[in-house]
mmCIF file of C-alpha atoms in Angstrom:
data_model
loop_
_atom_site.group_PDB
_atom_site.id
_atom_site.type_symbol
_atom_site.label_atom_id
_atom_site.label_comp_id
_atom_site.label_asym_id
_atom_site.label_seq_id
_atom_site.Cartn_x
_atom_site.Cartn_y
_atom_site.Cartn_z
ATOM 1 C CA MET A 1 0.007 0.001 0.008
ATOM 2 C CA THR A 2 1.216 3.522 -0.758
ATOM 3 C CA VAL A 3 -0.260 6.847 0.199
ATOM 4 C CA PRO A 4 0.119 10.199 -1.650
ATOM 5 C CA VAL A 5 2.161 12.899 0.124
ATOM 6 C CA ALA A 6 3.357 16.290 -0.927
ATOM 7 C CA GLY A 7 5.910 15.921 -3.650
ATOM 8 C CA GLY A 8 5.399 12.211 -4.357
ATOM 9 C CA ILE A 9 4.466 8.857 -2.950
ATOM 10 C CA GLU A 10 5.271 7.482 0.503
ATOM 11 C CA HIS A 11 5.746 3.767 1.040
ATOM 12 C CA GLY A 12 3.546 1.992 3.578
ATOM 13 C CA GLY A 13 4.774 0.195 6.649
ATOM 14 C CA GLN A 14 5.000 3.102 9.119
ATOM 15 C CA VAL A 15 2.815 1.407 11.729
ATOM 16 C CA VAL A 16 3.676 3.711 14.636
ATOM 17 C CA ALA A 17 2.909 6.844 12.594
ATOM 18 C CA VAL A 18 -0.415 5.428 11.452
ATOM 19 C CA MET A 19 -1.445 4.391 14.901
ATOM 20 C CA ARG A 20 -1.129 7.935 16.150
ATOM 21 C CA ASP A 21 -4.148 8.796 13.973
ATOM 22 C CA PHE A 22 -6.177 5.899 15.373
ATOM 23 C CA PRO A 23 -5.391 5.805 19.116
ATOM 24 C CA ASP A 24 -8.601 3.841 19.976
ATOM 25 C CA ALA A 25 -8.080 1.097 17.350
ATOM 26 C CA PRO A 26 -7.965 -2.413 18.748
ATOM 27 C CA ARG A 27 -4.597 -4.097 19.281
ATOM 28 C CA PRO A 28 -2.581 -5.716 17.905
ATOM 29 C CA PHE A 29 -2.528 -3.462 14.842
ATOM 30 C CA VAL A 30 -1.850 -5.580 11.805
ATOM 31 C CA ASP A 31 -0.162 -3.849 8.832
ATOM 32 C CA LEU A 32 -1.113 -5.559 5.571
ATOM 33 C CA SER A 33 0.342 -2.880 3.289
ATOM 34 C CA THR A 34 3.838 -4.349 2.939
ATOM 35 C CA GLY A 35 3.149 -8.058 2.621
ATOM 36 C CA ILE A 36 5.830 -9.035 5.118
ATOM 37 C CA GLY A 37 5.732 -12.671 6.145
ATOM 38 C CA PRO A 38 4.412 -12.980 9.732
ATOM 39 C CA VAL A 39 6.972 -15.539 10.884
ATOM 40 C CA ALA A 40 10.633 -14.430 11.078
ATOM 41 C CA TYR A 41 13.304 -16.816 9.949
ATOM 42 C CA PRO A 42 15.132 -18.103 13.124
ATOM 43 C CA PHE A 43 18.651 -17.142 12.175
ATOM 44 C CA THR A 44 21.606 -17.410 14.493
ATOM 45 C CA MET A 45 23.201 -14.114 15.425
ATOM 46 C CA PRO A 46 26.967 -13.832 14.784
ATOM 47 C CA ASP A 47 29.247 -13.671 17.817
ATOM 48 C CA ALA A 48 29.717 -10.233 19.436
ATOM 49 C CA ASP A 49 33.328 -10.115 18.159
ATOM 50 C CA ALA A 50 31.971 -9.841 14.597
ATOM 51 C CA PHE A 51 30.722 -6.329 15.306
ATOM 52 C CA HIS A 52 34.217 -5.023 16.019
ATOM 53 C CA ALA A 53 35.365 -5.395 12.455
ATOM 54 C CA LEU A 54 33.970 -4.224 9.120
ATOM 55 C CA PRO A 55 31.843 -6.742 7.203
ATOM 56 C CA GLN A 56 34.209 -9.221 5.600
ATOM 57 C CA ALA A 57 34.469 -9.800 1.815
ATOM 58 C CA ASP A 58 34.339 -13.588 2.403
ATOM 59 C CA ALA A 59 30.987 -13.174 4.182
ATOM 60 C CA GLU A 60 29.562 -11.128 1.285
ATOM 61 C CA ARG A 61 30.717 -13.749 -1.174
ATOM 62 C CA ALA A 62 29.006 -16.504 0.871
ATOM 63 C CA LEU A 63 25.796 -14.426 0.807
ATOM 64 C CA VAL A 64 25.982 -13.905 -2.930
ATOM 65 C CA ASP A 65 26.644 -17.611 -3.463
ATOM 66 C CA ALA A 66 23.585 -18.367 -1.375
ATOM 67 C CA ALA A 67 21.519 -15.959 -3.470
ATOM 68 C CA VAL A 68 22.818 -17.530 -6.707
ATOM 69 C CA HIS A 69 21.558 -20.894 -5.466
ATOM 70 C CA ALA A 70 18.250 -19.595 -4.148
ATOM 71 C CA TYR A 71 17.303 -17.668 -7.271
ATOM 72 C CA GLY A 72 18.730 -20.017 -9.930
ATOM 73 C CA VAL A 73 21.228 -17.514 -11.340
ATOM 74 C CA SER A 74 24.016 -18.957 -13.399
ATOM 75 C CA ASP A 75 26.767 -16.440 -12.641
ATOM 76 C CA SER A 76 27.601 -14.910 -9.202
ATOM 77 C CA ARG A 77 28.782 -11.788 -11.037
ATOM 78 C CA CYS A 78 25.095 -11.065 -11.908
ATOM 79 C CA VAL A 79 24.109 -10.716 -8.213
ATOM 80 C CA VAL A 80 24.379 -7.444 -6.220
ATOM 81 C CA ALA A 81 23.519 -7.442 -2.540
ATOM 82 C CA GLY A 82 22.393 -4.226 -0.889
ATOM 83 C CA SER A 83 20.637 -2.752 2.126
ATOM 84 C CA GLY A 84 17.129 -3.543 0.854
ATOM 85 C CA THR A 85 15.512 -3.287 -2.576
ATOM 86 C CA GLN A 86 14.247 0.246 -1.746
ATOM 87 C CA LEU A 87 17.808 1.457 -1.859
ATOM 88 C CA LEU A 88 18.492 -0.499 -5.080
ATOM 89 C CA MET A 89 15.417 0.775 -6.905
ATOM 90 C CA GLY A 90 16.458 4.308 -5.916
ATOM 91 C CA LEU A 91 19.932 3.736 -7.483
ATOM 92 C CA ILE A 92 18.640 2.476 -10.821
ATOM 93 C CA PRO A 93 17.625 5.862 -12.348
ATOM 94 C CA TRP A 94 20.998 7.267 -11.607
ATOM 95 C CA VAL A 95 23.117 4.333 -12.563
ATOM 96 C CA LEU A 96 21.008 3.285 -15.596
ATOM 97 C CA PRO A 97 19.361 6.586 -16.630
ATOM 98 C CA ALA A 98 16.535 6.534 -19.178
ATOM 99 C CA PRO A 99 14.877 9.289 -21.264
ATOM 100 C CA HIS A 100 11.428 8.035 -20.280
ATOM 101 C CA VAL A 101 9.816 5.354 -18.097
ATOM 102 C CA THR A 102 6.683 3.293 -18.499
ATOM 103 C CA ILE A 103 5.261 1.574 -15.367
ATOM 104 C CA LEU A 104 2.647 -1.183 -15.304
ATOM 105 C CA SER A 105 0.036 0.294 -12.877
ATOM 106 C CA PRO A 106 -1.521 0.420 -10.403
ATOM 107 C CA THR A 107 1.437 -0.601 -8.207
ATOM 108 C CA TYR A 108 3.252 0.662 -5.170
ATOM 109 C CA GLY A 109 4.921 4.008 -5.542
ATOM 110 C CA GLY A 110 8.625 3.448 -4.917
ATOM 111 C CA HIS A 111 9.658 3.039 -8.526
ATOM 112 C CA GLU A 112 7.738 6.111 -9.731
ATOM 113 C CA GLN A 113 9.140 8.158 -6.881
ATOM 114 C CA ALA A 114 12.693 7.167 -7.730
ATOM 115 C CA TRP A 115 12.397 7.995 -11.389
ATOM 116 C CA ARG A 116 10.635 11.315 -10.695
ATOM 117 C CA LEU A 117 13.433 12.360 -8.372
ATOM 118 C CA ALA A 118 15.858 11.671 -11.332
ATOM 119 C CA GLY A 119 13.786 13.886 -13.549
ATOM 120 C CA ALA A 120 12.484 11.212 -15.923
ATOM 121 C CA PRO A 121 9.052 11.594 -17.537
ATOM 122 C CA ILE A 122 6.748 8.758 -16.505
ATOM 123 C CA ALA A 123 3.808 7.046 -18.255
ATOM 124 C CA ARG A 124 1.497 4.632 -16.483
ATOM 125 C CA VAL A 125 -0.313 1.832 -18.359
ATOM 126 C CA ARG A 126 -2.846 -0.637 -17.039
ATOM 127 C CA ASP A 127 -2.196 -3.776 -19.087
ATOM 128 C CA VAL A 128 0.772 -5.715 -20.335
ATOM 129 C CA PRO A 129 0.074 -5.316 -24.090
ATOM 130 C CA ALA A 130 0.376 -1.546 -23.715
ATOM 131 C CA LEU A 131 3.911 -1.950 -22.555
ATOM 132 C CA TRP A 132 4.924 -3.015 -26.023
ATOM 133 C CA SER A 133 4.025 0.509 -27.241
ATOM 134 C CA ALA A 134 6.429 2.207 -24.773
ATOM 135 C CA PRO A 135 8.767 4.584 -26.533
ATOM 136 C CA ALA A 136 12.031 2.992 -27.791
ATOM 137 C CA GLY A 137 15.114 3.453 -25.624
ATOM 138 C CA GLY A 138 13.247 3.859 -22.338
ATOM 139 C CA THR A 139 12.783 1.716 -19.258
ATOM 140 C CA VAL A 140 9.721 -0.387 -18.564
ATOM 141 C CA VAL A 141 8.912 -1.313 -14.957
ATOM 142 C CA VAL A 142 6.797 -4.306 -13.995
ATOM 143 C CA CYS A 143 6.111 -5.523 -10.469
ATOM 144 C CA SER A 144 5.256 -9.274 -10.515
ATOM 145 C CA PRO A 145 3.662 -10.431 -8.291
ATOM 146 C CA ASN A 146 2.258 -6.993 -7.828
ATOM 147 C CA ASN A 147 1.320 -5.010 -4.710
ATOM 148 C CA PRO A 148 -1.544 -4.323 -4.043
ATOM 149 C CA ASP A 149 -3.509 -6.579 -6.379
ATOM 150 C CA GLY A 150 -1.340 -9.676 -6.589
ATOM 151 C CA ARG A 151 -1.210 -9.604 -10.420
ATOM 152 C CA VAL A 152 1.328 -12.020 -11.930
ATOM 153 C CA VAL A 153 2.757 -11.546 -15.411
ATOM 154 C CA PRO A 154 3.898 -14.907 -16.868
ATOM 155 C CA VAL A 155 7.626 -15.298 -17.185
ATOM 156 C CA ALA A 156 7.266 -16.168 -20.916
ATOM 157 C CA ASP A 157 5.581 -12.714 -21.435
ATOM 158 C CA LEU A 158 8.283 -10.956 -19.430
ATOM 159 C CA LEU A 159 10.998 -12.635 -21.449
ATOM 160 C CA SER A 160 9.413 -11.565 -24.726
ATOM 161 C CA LEU A 161 9.048 -8.006 -23.408
ATOM 162 C CA ALA A 162 12.677 -7.980 -22.178
ATOM 163 C CA ALA A 163 13.875 -9.054 -25.626
ATOM 164 C CA HIS A 164 11.710 -6.301 -27.223
ATOM 165 C CA CYS A 165 13.110 -3.665 -24.883
ATOM 166 C CA ALA A 166 16.700 -4.738 -25.593
ATOM 167 C CA ARG A 167 16.158 -4.631 -29.344
ATOM 168 C CA THR A 168 14.862 -1.078 -29.129
ATOM 169 C CA GLY A 169 17.625 0.104 -26.917
ATOM 170 C CA GLY A 170 15.668 0.028 -23.713
ATOM 171 C CA ARG A 171 15.501 -1.984 -20.441
ATOM 172 C CA LEU A 172 13.036 -4.051 -18.503
ATOM 173 C CA VAL A 173 13.022 -3.807 -14.727
ATOM 174 C CA VAL A 174 11.088 -6.525 -13.029
ATOM 175 C CA ASP A 175 10.424 -6.136 -9.270
ATOM 176 C CA GLU A 176 10.048 -9.616 -7.791
ATOM 177 C CA ALA A 177 9.672 -8.559 -4.184
ATOM 178 C CA TYR A 178 6.980 -11.190 -3.689
ATOM 179 C CA ALA A 179 8.363 -13.876 -6.026
ATOM 180 C CA ASP A 180 9.157 -16.242 -3.121
ATOM 181 C CA PHE A 181 5.342 -16.575 -2.686
ATOM 182 C CA ALA A 182 4.859 -17.456 -6.361
ATOM 183 C CA SER A 183 5.696 -20.474 -8.454
ATOM 184 C CA ASP A 184 7.844 -18.910 -11.189
ATOM 185 C CA SER A 185 10.540 -16.326 -11.524
ATOM 186 C CA ILE A 186 12.446 -14.591 -14.277
ATOM 187 C CA ALA A 187 15.589 -14.494 -12.126
ATOM 188 C CA PRO A 188 17.348 -17.390 -13.885
ATOM 189 C CA HIS A 189 17.378 -15.350 -17.150
ATOM 190 C CA VAL A 190 19.068 -12.171 -15.827
ATOM 191 C CA ALA A 191 22.278 -12.743 -17.710
ATOM 192 C CA ARG A 192 20.556 -11.580 -20.937
ATOM 193 C CA SER A 193 20.898 -8.012 -22.060
ATOM 194 C CA GLY A 194 18.324 -5.397 -20.990
ATOM 195 C CA LEU A 195 16.882 -7.132 -17.953
ATOM 196 C CA VAL A 196 17.162 -6.113 -14.298
ATOM 197 C CA VAL A 197 15.465 -7.998 -11.502
ATOM 198 C CA LEU A 198 14.996 -6.940 -7.891
ATOM 199 C CA ARG A 199 14.503 -9.613 -5.210
ATOM 200 C CA SER A 200 13.474 -8.792 -1.599
ATOM 201 C CA PHE A 201 14.735 -10.764 1.403
ATOM 202 C CA GLY A 202 12.819 -9.252 4.289
ATOM 203 C CA LYS A 203 9.290 -9.991 3.002
ATOM 204 C CA SER A 204 9.342 -13.691 2.556
ATOM 205 C CA TYR A 205 11.710 -14.377 5.443
ATOM 206 C CA GLY A 206 9.854 -12.021 7.758
ATOM 207 C CA LEU A 207 12.981 -9.986 8.454
ATOM 208 C CA ALA A 208 12.112 -6.680 6.891
ATOM 209 C CA GLY A 209 14.051 -4.771 9.573
ATOM 210 C CA MET A 210 17.216 -6.477 8.443
ATOM 211 C CA ARG A 211 17.294 -4.355 5.265
ATOM 212 C CA LEU A 212 18.642 -6.816 2.709
ATOM 213 C CA GLY A 213 17.765 -7.100 -0.948
ATOM 214 C CA PHE A 214 19.297 -8.114 -4.289
ATOM 215 C CA MET A 215 19.660 -6.764 -7.757
ATOM 216 C CA LEU A 216 20.129 -9.280 -10.485
ATOM 217 C CA ALA A 217 21.423 -8.186 -13.897
ATOM 218 C CA GLU A 218 23.795 -8.838 -16.704
ATOM 219 C CA VAL A 219 27.469 -8.705 -15.516
ATOM 220 C CA ALA A 220 28.309 -5.218 -16.932
ATOM 221 C CA VAL A 221 25.312 -3.711 -15.258
ATOM 222 C CA ALA A 222 25.773 -5.515 -11.926
ATOM 223 C CA GLU A 223 29.429 -4.370 -11.820
ATOM 224 C CA ARG A 224 28.397 -0.770 -12.421
ATOM 225 C CA VAL A 225 25.865 -0.780 -9.610
ATOM 226 C CA ARG A 226 28.267 -2.583 -7.240
ATOM 227 C CA ALA A 227 30.927 0.095 -8.010
ATOM 228 C CA VAL A 228 28.519 2.922 -7.194
ATOM 229 C CA MET A 229 27.534 1.290 -3.881
ATOM 230 C CA GLY A 230 31.106 1.008 -2.758
ATOM 231 C CA ALA A 231 32.540 -1.230 -0.011
ATOM 232 C CA TRP A 232 30.456 -2.813 2.756
ATOM 233 C CA PRO A 233 26.943 -2.437 1.248
ATOM 234 C CA VAL A 234 25.508 -4.990 3.645
ATOM 235 C CA GLY A 235 25.954 -5.130 7.443
ATOM 236 C CA THR A 236 27.282 -8.014 9.455
ATOM 237 C CA VAL A 237 23.995 -9.219 10.815
ATOM 238 C CA ALA A 238 22.289 -9.089 7.390
ATOM 239 C CA LEU A 239 25.186 -11.016 5.847
ATOM 240 C CA ALA A 240 24.763 -13.801 8.499
ATOM 241 C CA ALA A 241 20.944 -13.932 8.357
ATOM 242 C CA GLY A 242 20.792 -13.838 4.562
ATOM 243 C CA THR A 243 23.362 -16.597 4.066
ATOM 244 C CA GLN A 244 21.679 -18.881 6.657
ATOM 245 C CA ALA A 245 18.136 -18.262 5.262
#
């Protein structure tokens, strides 16, 4: 769920702020806007000594290897770990700028907000066939499974659309934040040109406060995003929890 605010769209999930407006509401207050799994993965915390040092490169490699296995990616160089997909979607317009953006709507507002901040003109369309008419050279954004309506675009259709975008000099961004709850994923195909996939960790594992997410893309794109993020993009606890889960 997203709500309009001055200057853009604000993501849901701010339970404490919402409860201030409904002080007499029954408890517990259940937030359905973000789709976070209700049961947290029971990970083992690292030893206290781990917090005295910066996150280790070996630990990040172990996390990426675990993601490669979980998402069916063929090359670890295609996987970028970051502090949540919200951060990664915010980087995309700056690292992979586009002259215009087409978003399959209605959907949550994070992508539109990120592109608007980067100054890109945005068009919203309501069905998949309309995406094929997006202007050449732009970026197309599809959330599948979608929030808030649960719409799923078949992987075969997404692959055809990705190929079309690549042929016309554009790019397809597929947000699979809820793909762990679905039966199919485009993630194994990310090595192809013109395709970027976002995968959330916190939702399906019930650890949203951990702030961990992944961008999957062709090697050249992944390396560019990784370089912009710099060293230590993921904290010690998230590295441990993500690798275990």
